[in-house]
Amino acid sequence: MNYLIAFRNFFLKLSFRAIRPLIFMMEPEQAHRTLKKAGVFLGNNKFLKSLTGLFFNYDHESLNIEVDGINYRNPIGLSAGFDKDGELTKIYPSLGFGLAELGSFTGEVCPGNPGKRLFRMKKSKSIVVWYGLNNEGSEKISQRLADEDFGDLRVGINAANSNLTPEFILQDSISDYLKTMKLFKDIGDYYDVNISCPNTQDGEPFVDKDNLDALLIAINKEIRPISDKPIYVKLAADMTLEEINIIVDACMEHGMDGVVCTNLAKPEFNSEHRPEEYPTNKGLLPKGKGAMSGLPLQRISTNVIRHVYRRTRGQLTIIGVGGIFTARDAYEKITSGASLCHMITAMIFDGPQAMNEINRGLVKLLKADGFDSISQAVGSKNPLPKIDSSQDLESKAA
Ligand SMILES: Cc1cc2nc3c(=O)[nH]c(=O)nc-3n(C[C@H](O)[C@H](O)[C@H](O)COP(=O)(O)O)c2cc1C
């Protein structure tokens, strides 16, 4: 059976390589729209959906994992931003995903930023994103998804602040997040509070400790009583250690369940991409706009995961995201401390068999390390520092 699946995947990989130049001839945003349409079409047709499953799905019991009381059939998920209006949930399980994060959804209808908003950097294996949170708004989307049965797909609801004005008003922004979270209280399995979109007009105001405290207090007051879904917070890629610590400590202090590490990387201080490919340097995007997915993010996001896991002593759930192309990339994030993984860019560059290739590879890597399950591997290569007993005595004495 394993040989059959290996052969199937090899065939799919070659086929994708053959058609990729045609996909890449399309404008990236047009290609995104076309692929989404194809996904909706496949998901709405029972026969084609089963056929897709036959080609792309993969299951293995060692991939099952329970995280914050939720059972995932495998730890590989679609990251936020591909399915901004939550239209494709019917097809994800057949493509091998264990989870899909929908959105970002915002309280108001959001057209996103004007102009060209998506760019490929082929040599850097990256997508430059300047979308700016375009989505149909949480009212319309929640109504559409209200009666949807997601089956064995676990669904994350990514909530962000509407990107409509450069002016930041704390209470309005908090109300915007709460509106989305309330409308989705009975939809999906977890929330992801996106405080790290690099493409908004008002910047990233919730990196500020006081603003973040106010947001998390409001979430605890208004969302916890109406929903028992775990709540995660999505971190930016470009923060200093000090900034990461402030956010992570606030998440612990306010009882958040976890963090998603990380969002897109800005090019300014990033040496992991080829600058000549960046659209700003080709005159296609104004300076300071856009941020990168994929390979330029791979090492950075893994380092953030390692740091957060150690700082929180594994007490916060971590979802690892950024430049996962192979099973080894996903395994590195898992053994650094992530319980689940998200991805987008690998699917775009390597094709829709990437998910099952990664899951299949994870089974092998688990076995090679003598693990029976993903949960045994979480953080296994990132040993926690010993607690300094003198500090412990000092704190007791205090
Ligand atoms: C086209 C595109 C749109 C994105 N939009 C969002 C978004 O709306 N909200 C969000 O939290 N992250 C968004 N992201 C970031 C991804 O969720 C993810 O953090 C990032 O792409 C790194 O994963 P990858 O390297 O596997 O693509 C977007 C990424 C891409 C490529």
Short mmCIF file of C-alpha atoms and ligand atoms in Angstrom, two decimals:
data_model
loop_
_atom_site.label_atom_id
_atom_site.label_comp_id
_atom_site.label_asym_id
_atom_site.label_seq_id
_atom_site.Cartn_x
_atom_site.Cartn_y
_atom_site.Cartn_z
CA MET A 1 0.00 0.00 0.00
CA ASN A 2 2.79 2.38 0.97
CA TYR A 3 4.50 1.79 -2.39
CA LEU A 4 1.24 2.54 -4.18
CA ILE A 5 0.88 5.84 -2.33
CA ALA A 6 4.53 6.71 -3.01
CA PHE A 7 3.98 6.01 -6.70
CA ARG A 8 0.74 8.03 -6.68
CA ASN A 9 2.51 11.00 -5.10
CA PHE A 10 5.45 10.80 -7.50
CA PHE A 11 3.01 10.86 -10.41
CA LEU A 12 1.10 13.81 -8.88
CA LYS A 13 4.33 15.72 -8.29
CA LEU A 14 5.42 15.30 -11.91
CA SER A 15 1.95 16.28 -13.14
CA PHE A 16 1.98 19.43 -11.01
CA ARG A 17 5.47 20.35 -12.27
CA ALA A 18 4.09 20.06 -15.81
CA ILE A 19 1.07 22.33 -15.22
CA ARG A 20 2.74 24.80 -12.81
CA PRO A 21 4.13 27.01 -15.61
CA LEU A 22 0.57 27.45 -16.89
CA ILE A 23 -0.69 28.42 -13.41
CA PHE A 24 2.28 30.77 -13.00
CA MET A 25 1.43 32.48 -16.29
CA MET A 26 -1.66 33.86 -14.57
CA GLU A 27 -1.49 36.97 -12.41
CA PRO A 28 -1.07 35.62 -8.84
CA GLU A 29 -4.39 37.03 -7.58
CA GLN A 30 -6.19 35.69 -10.65
CA ALA A 31 -4.54 32.28 -10.06
CA HIS A 32 -5.69 32.40 -6.42
CA ARG A 33 -9.29 33.12 -7.48
CA THR A 34 -9.22 30.37 -10.13
CA LEU A 35 -7.84 27.72 -7.74
CA LYS A 36 -10.47 28.66 -5.15
CA LYS A 37 -13.22 28.30 -7.76
CA ALA A 38 -11.85 24.86 -8.68
CA GLY A 39 -11.85 23.90 -4.99
CA VAL A 40 -15.48 25.00 -4.51
CA PHE A 41 -16.50 23.08 -7.64
CA LEU A 42 -14.74 19.87 -6.50
CA GLY A 43 -16.14 20.19 -2.98
CA ASN A 44 -19.72 20.54 -4.20
CA ASN A 45 -19.66 17.41 -6.35
CA LYS A 46 -19.77 14.15 -4.38
CA PHE A 47 -18.10 12.05 -7.06
CA LEU A 48 -15.27 14.51 -7.77
CA LYS A 49 -14.75 15.00 -4.05
CA SER A 50 -14.29 11.24 -3.53
CA LEU A 51 -11.97 11.09 -6.52
CA THR A 52 -9.91 13.97 -5.07
CA GLY A 53 -9.67 12.03 -1.81
CA LEU A 54 -8.43 8.96 -3.68
CA PHE A 55 -5.64 11.05 -5.22
CA PHE A 56 -4.67 13.31 -2.35
CA ASN A 57 -5.80 11.97 1.01
CA TYR A 58 -3.69 10.07 3.53
CA ASP A 59 -4.54 8.72 6.98
CA HIS A 60 -2.44 7.13 9.70
CA GLU A 61 -3.33 6.65 13.33
CA SER A 62 0.03 7.93 14.59
CA LEU A 63 -0.93 11.34 13.13
CA ASN A 64 -4.01 11.72 15.37
CA ILE A 65 -3.52 14.33 18.04
CA GLU A 66 -5.65 15.87 20.75
CA VAL A 67 -4.94 19.56 21.40
CA ASP A 68 -6.86 21.55 24.01
CA GLY A 69 -9.57 18.88 24.05
CA ILE A 70 -10.01 18.80 20.26
CA ASN A 71 -9.15 15.73 18.20
CA TYR A 72 -7.31 16.34 14.94
CA ARG A 73 -6.89 13.47 12.47
CA ASN A 74 -3.52 14.90 11.50
CA PRO A 75 -1.56 18.02 12.51
CA ILE A 76 -1.27 19.62 9.05
CA GLY A 77 -3.57 22.54 8.40
CA LEU A 78 -4.27 25.25 5.89
CA SER A 79 -3.10 28.61 7.19
CA ALA A 80 -5.24 31.75 7.31
CA GLY A 81 -5.37 33.86 4.18
CA PHE A 82 -5.96 31.29 1.43
CA ASP A 83 -9.68 30.91 2.19
CA LYS A 84 -10.52 34.46 3.23
CA ASP A 85 -14.29 34.00 2.90
CA GLY A 86 -14.53 30.42 4.19
CA GLU A 87 -15.74 28.91 0.91
CA LEU A 88 -13.74 25.71 0.54
CA THR A 89 -14.31 23.69 3.69
CA LYS A 90 -15.93 20.80 1.80
CA ILE A 91 -12.76 19.94 -0.12
CA TYR A 92 -10.03 20.27 2.54
CA PRO A 93 -10.39 16.78 4.09
CA SER A 94 -10.04 15.19 0.62
CA LEU A 95 -6.84 17.20 0.11
CA GLY A 96 -5.36 15.64 3.26
CA PHE A 97 -5.73 18.58 5.67
CA GLY A 98 -6.54 17.81 9.29
CA LEU A 99 -7.50 21.41 9.96
CA ALA A 100 -8.13 24.65 8.11
CA GLU A 101 -7.98 28.16 9.47
CA LEU A 102 -10.52 30.39 7.74
CA GLY A 103 -10.24 34.15 7.31
CA SER A 104 -8.98 36.51 8.45
CA PHE A 105 -12.58 37.61 9.03
CA THR A 106 -13.23 41.19 10.09
CA GLY A 107 -16.25 42.80 11.75
CA GLU A 108 -16.95 44.97 8.67
CA VAL A 109 -16.86 44.12 4.97
CA CYS A 110 -13.28 44.81 3.96
CA PRO A 111 -12.20 45.44 0.33
CA GLY A 112 -8.49 45.18 1.21
CA ASN A 113 -5.70 47.31 -0.19
CA PRO A 114 -5.88 48.81 -3.70
CA GLY A 115 -3.65 47.85 -6.63
CA LYS A 116 -1.63 44.72 -7.29
CA ARG A 117 -1.61 42.73 -4.06
CA LEU A 118 0.08 39.40 -4.65
CA PHE A 119 3.52 38.60 -6.09
CA ARG A 120 5.58 35.45 -6.58
CA MET A 121 9.27 35.32 -5.71
CA LYS A 122 10.17 32.04 -7.40
CA LYS A 123 13.83 31.80 -6.43
CA SER A 124 13.08 32.77 -2.83
CA LYS A 125 10.13 30.28 -2.75
CA SER A 126 7.91 32.97 -1.32
CA ILE A 127 4.72 34.91 -1.93
CA VAL A 128 4.66 38.63 -1.23
CA VAL A 129 1.25 39.55 0.18
CA TRP A 130 -0.28 43.03 0.17
CA TYR A 131 -3.94 41.95 0.40
CA GLY A 132 -4.84 43.94 3.51
CA LEU A 133 -7.50 41.62 4.99
CA ASN A 134 -9.98 41.61 2.09
CA ASN A 135 -13.04 39.55 3.08
CA GLU A 136 -16.82 39.65 2.89
CA GLY A 137 -17.18 40.52 6.58
CA SER A 138 -18.09 38.28 9.49
CA GLU A 139 -21.88 38.77 9.27
CA LYS A 140 -22.26 37.39 5.76
CA ILE A 141 -19.67 34.65 6.20
CA SER A 142 -21.01 33.43 9.56
CA GLN A 143 -24.52 33.23 8.09
CA ARG A 144 -23.22 31.12 5.22
CA LEU A 145 -21.25 28.76 7.47
CA ALA A 146 -23.86 28.50 10.26
CA ASP A 147 -25.28 25.12 9.21
CA GLU A 148 -22.17 23.70 7.59
CA ASP A 149 -21.08 20.26 8.79
CA PHE A 150 -17.27 20.22 8.71
CA GLY A 151 -17.07 16.44 9.28
CA ASP A 152 -13.62 15.39 10.48
CA LEU A 153 -12.06 18.71 9.43
CA ARG A 154 -11.18 20.91 12.40
CA VAL A 155 -11.78 24.57 11.70
CA GLY A 156 -10.04 27.67 13.08
CA ILE A 157 -11.73 31.06 12.97
CA ASN A 158 -9.15 33.79 12.39
CA ALA A 159 -10.45 37.17 13.58
CA ALA A 160 -8.76 40.45 12.63
CA ASN A 161 -9.54 44.12 12.94
CA SER A 162 -11.25 45.68 9.88
CA ASN A 163 -8.65 47.46 7.74
CA LEU A 164 -10.69 50.49 6.73
CA THR A 165 -8.95 53.51 8.20
CA PRO A 166 -5.43 54.58 9.23
CA GLU A 167 -6.84 55.91 12.50
CA PHE A 168 -6.57 53.54 15.48
CA ILE A 169 -9.32 53.78 18.09
CA LEU A 170 -8.80 51.15 20.76
CA GLN A 171 -12.42 50.56 21.74
CA ASP A 172 -13.59 50.37 18.10
CA SER A 173 -10.87 47.85 17.27
CA ILE A 174 -11.74 45.69 20.26
CA SER A 175 -15.45 45.80 19.34
CA ASP A 176 -14.52 44.73 15.82
CA TYR A 177 -12.68 41.59 17.05
CA LEU A 178 -15.50 40.81 19.50
CA LYS A 179 -18.16 41.16 16.79
CA THR A 180 -16.50 38.46 14.69
CA MET A 181 -15.84 36.18 17.64
CA LYS A 182 -19.47 36.46 18.83
CA LEU A 183 -20.88 35.79 15.36
CA PHE A 184 -18.72 32.65 15.11
CA LYS A 185 -19.35 31.40 18.65
CA ASP A 186 -21.05 28.22 17.38
CA ILE A 187 -18.92 27.75 14.26
CA GLY A 188 -15.54 26.04 14.13
CA ASP A 189 -13.27 24.56 16.78
CA TYR A 190 -10.85 27.30 17.85
CA TYR A 191 -10.29 31.05 17.51
CA ASP A 192 -7.10 32.70 16.30
CA VAL A 193 -6.87 36.39 17.22
CA ASN A 194 -4.77 37.93 14.49
CA ILE A 195 -2.88 40.88 15.96
CA SER A 196 -0.06 40.65 13.44
CA CYS A 197 -1.29 41.48 9.94
CA PRO A 198 1.62 43.46 8.41
CA ASN A 199 -0.61 44.99 5.71
CA THR A 200 -3.04 47.21 7.60
CA GLN A 201 -3.36 50.99 7.52
CA ASP A 202 -3.13 51.38 11.29
CA GLY A 203 -0.06 49.13 11.72
CA GLU A 204 0.07 46.50 14.48
CA PRO A 205 -1.33 48.40 17.50
CA PHE A 206 -1.82 45.29 19.64
CA VAL A 207 1.90 44.68 19.92
CA ASP A 208 1.61 47.44 22.53
CA LYS A 209 1.18 45.85 25.99
CA ASP A 210 -1.64 48.15 27.20
CA ASN A 211 -3.67 47.71 24.02
CA LEU A 212 -3.15 43.94 24.11
CA ASP A 213 -4.16 43.75 27.77
CA ALA A 214 -7.36 45.66 26.98
CA LEU A 215 -8.15 43.31 24.07
CA LEU A 216 -7.51 40.11 26.03
CA ILE A 217 -9.49 41.35 29.05
CA ALA A 218 -12.45 42.14 26.76
CA ILE A 219 -12.18 38.71 25.11
CA ASN A 220 -12.18 36.99 28.50
CA LYS A 221 -15.15 39.04 29.64
CA GLU A 222 -17.31 38.73 26.54
CA ILE A 223 -16.24 35.59 24.69
CA ARG A 224 -15.28 33.07 27.39
CA PRO A 225 -18.84 33.00 28.86
CA ILE A 226 -20.42 32.23 25.48
CA SER A 227 -17.83 29.92 23.90
CA ASP A 228 -15.53 27.22 25.24
CA LYS A 229 -13.40 27.19 22.09
CA PRO A 230 -9.64 27.51 22.71
CA ILE A 231 -8.34 30.98 21.90
CA TYR A 232 -4.95 31.45 20.26
CA VAL A 233 -3.12 34.66 19.35
CA LYS A 234 -1.17 35.00 16.09
CA LEU A 235 2.28 36.54 16.47
CA ALA A 236 4.25 38.63 14.00
CA ALA A 237 7.51 37.34 12.56
CA ASP A 238 9.58 40.45 12.95
CA MET A 239 9.50 41.15 16.67
CA THR A 240 12.42 41.53 19.04
CA LEU A 241 12.76 38.99 21.84
CA GLU A 242 11.53 41.64 24.22
CA GLU A 243 8.36 42.23 22.18
CA ILE A 244 7.74 38.48 21.87
CA ASN A 245 8.11 38.11 25.63
CA ILE A 246 5.64 40.90 26.32
CA ILE A 247 2.99 39.32 24.11
CA VAL A 248 3.58 35.76 25.25
CA ASP A 249 3.58 36.78 28.93
CA ALA A 250 0.30 38.67 28.36
CA CYS A 251 -1.19 35.55 26.74
CA MET A 252 -0.20 33.50 29.81
CA GLU A 253 -1.40 36.15 32.23
CA HIS A 254 -4.82 36.42 30.56
CA GLY A 255 -5.25 32.66 30.21
CA MET A 256 -5.08 32.40 26.41
CA ASP A 257 -4.72 28.81 25.23
CA GLY A 258 -1.91 29.29 22.78
CA VAL A 259 -0.13 31.18 20.03
CA VAL A 260 0.29 30.80 16.29
CA CYS A 261 3.92 31.41 15.23
CA THR A 262 4.15 33.27 12.88
CA ASN A 263 2.59 35.67 10.41
CA LEU A 264 4.37 37.00 7.28
CA ALA A 265 7.89 38.48 7.39
CA LYS A 266 8.67 42.04 6.33
CA PRO A 267 11.64 42.35 3.98
CA GLU A 268 13.46 45.23 5.73
CA PHE A 269 15.55 43.17 8.14
CA ASN A 270 15.19 39.79 6.46
CA SER A 271 18.29 38.26 4.90
CA GLU A 272 16.61 35.00 3.89
CA HIS A 273 15.21 36.16 0.56
CA ARG A 274 16.67 37.50 -2.68
CA PRO A 275 16.10 41.28 -2.49
CA GLU A 276 16.21 41.67 -6.29
CA GLU A 277 12.99 39.61 -6.44
CA TYR A 278 11.09 41.77 -3.96
CA PRO A 279 8.38 43.75 -5.86
CA THR A 280 9.40 47.05 -4.26
CA ASN A 281 12.82 46.70 -5.85
CA LYS A 282 11.17 46.19 -9.25
CA GLY A 283 8.97 49.28 -8.86
CA LEU A 284 5.83 47.15 -8.49
CA LEU A 285 4.96 48.00 -4.89
CA PRO A 286 5.62 51.15 -2.83
CA LYS A 287 8.39 50.95 -0.26
CA GLY A 288 7.38 49.54 3.12
CA LYS A 289 4.42 47.62 1.70
CA GLY A 290 3.81 43.86 1.69
CA ALA A 291 5.38 40.95 3.54
CA MET A 292 6.72 37.51 2.68
CA SER A 293 5.53 33.94 3.19
CA GLY A 294 7.43 30.71 2.55
CA LEU A 295 11.14 30.01 2.74
CA PRO A 296 12.28 33.44 4.03
CA LEU A 297 10.10 32.76 7.07
CA GLN A 298 11.09 29.17 7.74
CA ARG A 299 14.01 29.59 10.12
CA ILE A 300 12.60 32.69 11.81
CA SER A 301 9.27 31.10 12.71
CA THR A 302 10.99 27.96 14.02
CA ASN A 303 13.21 30.14 16.23
CA VAL A 304 10.13 31.92 17.59
CA ILE A 305 8.51 28.55 18.32
CA ARG A 306 11.63 27.37 20.17
CA HIS A 307 11.75 30.52 22.24
CA VAL A 308 8.02 30.56 23.10
CA TYR A 309 8.05 26.87 24.05
CA ARG A 310 10.96 27.39 26.42
CA ARG A 311 9.70 30.65 27.88
CA THR A 312 6.23 29.22 28.59
CA ARG A 313 7.66 25.82 29.60
CA GLY A 314 5.28 24.24 27.08
CA GLN A 315 2.22 25.64 28.82
CA LEU A 316 0.86 27.45 25.76
CA THR A 317 -0.25 25.46 22.74
CA ILE A 318 1.83 26.43 19.71
CA ILE A 319 0.71 26.23 16.10
CA GLY A 320 3.81 26.40 13.90
CA VAL A 321 3.62 28.14 10.53
CA GLY A 322 6.12 29.56 8.08
CA GLY A 323 7.96 27.88 5.23
CA ILE A 324 6.82 24.31 5.77
CA PHE A 325 7.55 22.55 2.48
CA THR A 326 8.53 19.04 3.60
CA ALA A 327 7.85 16.58 6.41
CA ARG A 328 11.25 17.50 7.87
CA ASP A 329 10.24 21.17 8.02
CA ALA A 330 7.00 20.29 9.83
CA TYR A 331 8.81 17.85 12.14
CA GLU A 332 11.37 20.51 13.04
CA LYS A 333 8.53 22.80 14.15
CA ILE A 334 6.83 19.98 16.06
CA THR A 335 9.99 18.85 17.85
CA SER A 336 10.67 22.52 18.66
CA GLY A 337 7.32 22.73 20.47
CA ALA A 338 4.45 23.06 17.97
CA SER A 339 1.47 20.71 18.38
CA LEU A 340 -0.09 21.62 15.04
CA CYS A 341 1.19 23.15 11.79
CA HIS A 342 -0.23 25.48 9.16
CA MET A 343 0.90 26.02 5.58
CA ILE A 344 0.00 27.79 2.32
CA THR A 345 3.07 28.47 0.20
CA ALA A 346 4.12 24.80 -0.24
CA MET A 347 0.72 24.09 -1.79
CA ILE A 348 1.25 26.91 -4.28
CA PHE A 349 4.85 26.01 -5.24
CA ASP A 350 4.79 22.21 -4.88
CA GLY A 351 1.14 21.31 -5.54
CA PRO A 352 -1.80 19.88 -3.62
CA GLN A 353 -0.08 16.55 -2.91
CA ALA A 354 2.30 18.42 -0.56
CA MET A 355 -0.01 17.89 2.43
CA ASN A 356 -0.16 14.12 2.17
CA GLU A 357 3.56 13.94 1.37
CA ILE A 358 4.21 15.82 4.60
CA ASN A 359 1.84 13.63 6.61
CA ARG A 360 3.35 10.46 5.14
CA GLY A 361 6.86 11.72 5.90
CA LEU A 362 5.84 12.58 9.46
CA VAL A 363 4.80 8.97 10.07
CA LYS A 364 8.28 7.82 8.99
CA LEU A 365 10.06 10.46 11.09
CA LEU A 366 8.02 9.56 14.17
CA LYS A 367 8.88 5.90 13.70
CA ALA A 368 12.58 6.63 13.21
CA ASP A 369 12.65 8.48 16.54
CA GLY A 370 10.74 5.73 18.33
CA PHE A 371 7.53 7.75 18.83
CA ASP A 372 4.02 6.31 18.47
CA SER A 373 2.28 9.65 18.14
CA ILE A 374 2.76 13.31 17.26
CA SER A 375 2.13 14.39 20.86
CA GLN A 376 5.20 12.40 22.01
CA ALA A 377 7.34 14.34 19.53
CA VAL A 378 6.12 17.82 20.52
CA GLY A 379 9.10 19.75 21.93
CA SER A 380 11.26 16.62 22.04
CA LYS A 381 14.29 18.39 20.51
CA ASN A 382 13.88 21.54 22.57
CA PRO A 383 14.53 20.48 26.15
CA LEU A 384 13.20 22.92 28.71
CA PRO A 385 15.80 24.74 30.79
CA LYS A 386 15.97 23.56 34.39
CA ILE A 387 14.27 25.89 36.86
CA ASP A 388 16.92 27.62 38.95
CA SER A 389 16.16 26.31 42.46
CA SER A 390 17.72 29.39 44.13
CA GLN A 391 15.27 31.59 42.16
CA ASP A 392 12.48 29.27 43.23
CA LEU A 393 13.47 29.65 46.90
CA GLU A 394 13.73 33.39 46.47
CA SER A 395 10.24 33.60 44.98
CA LYS A 396 8.85 31.40 47.81
CA ALA A 397 10.55 33.57 50.40
CA ALA A 398 9.08 36.69 48.74
C1 LIG B 1 -1.90 34.88 0.11
C2 LIG B 1 -1.74 34.93 1.59
C3 LIG B 1 -2.69 35.61 2.35
C4 LIG B 1 -2.55 35.65 3.75
N1 LIG B 1 -3.52 36.26 4.50
C5 LIG B 1 -3.51 36.12 5.86
C6 LIG B 1 -4.61 36.56 6.64
O1 LIG B 1 -5.60 37.09 6.14
N2 LIG B 1 -4.52 36.39 7.99
C7 LIG B 1 -3.45 35.79 8.60
O2 LIG B 1 -3.46 35.64 9.84
N3 LIG B 1 -2.40 35.37 7.87
C8 LIG B 1 -2.42 35.50 6.51
N4 LIG B 1 -1.37 35.02 5.77
C9 LIG B 1 -0.19 34.43 6.45
C10 LIG B 1 -0.30 32.92 6.53
O3 LIG B 1 -1.40 32.54 7.31
C11 LIG B 1 0.99 32.29 7.11
O4 LIG B 1 1.20 32.80 8.41
C12 LIG B 1 2.20 32.58 6.22
O5 LIG B 1 1.87 32.53 4.85
C13 LIG B 1 3.32 31.58 6.47
O6 LIG B 1 2.99 30.29 6.04
P1 LIG B 1 3.55 29.66 4.66
O7 LIG B 1 5.01 29.97 4.62
O8 LIG B 1 3.26 28.21 4.75
O9 LIG B 1 2.78 30.33 3.56
C14 LIG B 1 -1.44 35.01 4.37
C15 LIG B 1 -0.49 34.37 3.58
C16 LIG B 1 -0.63 34.31 2.22
C17 LIG B 1 0.42 33.59 1.39
#
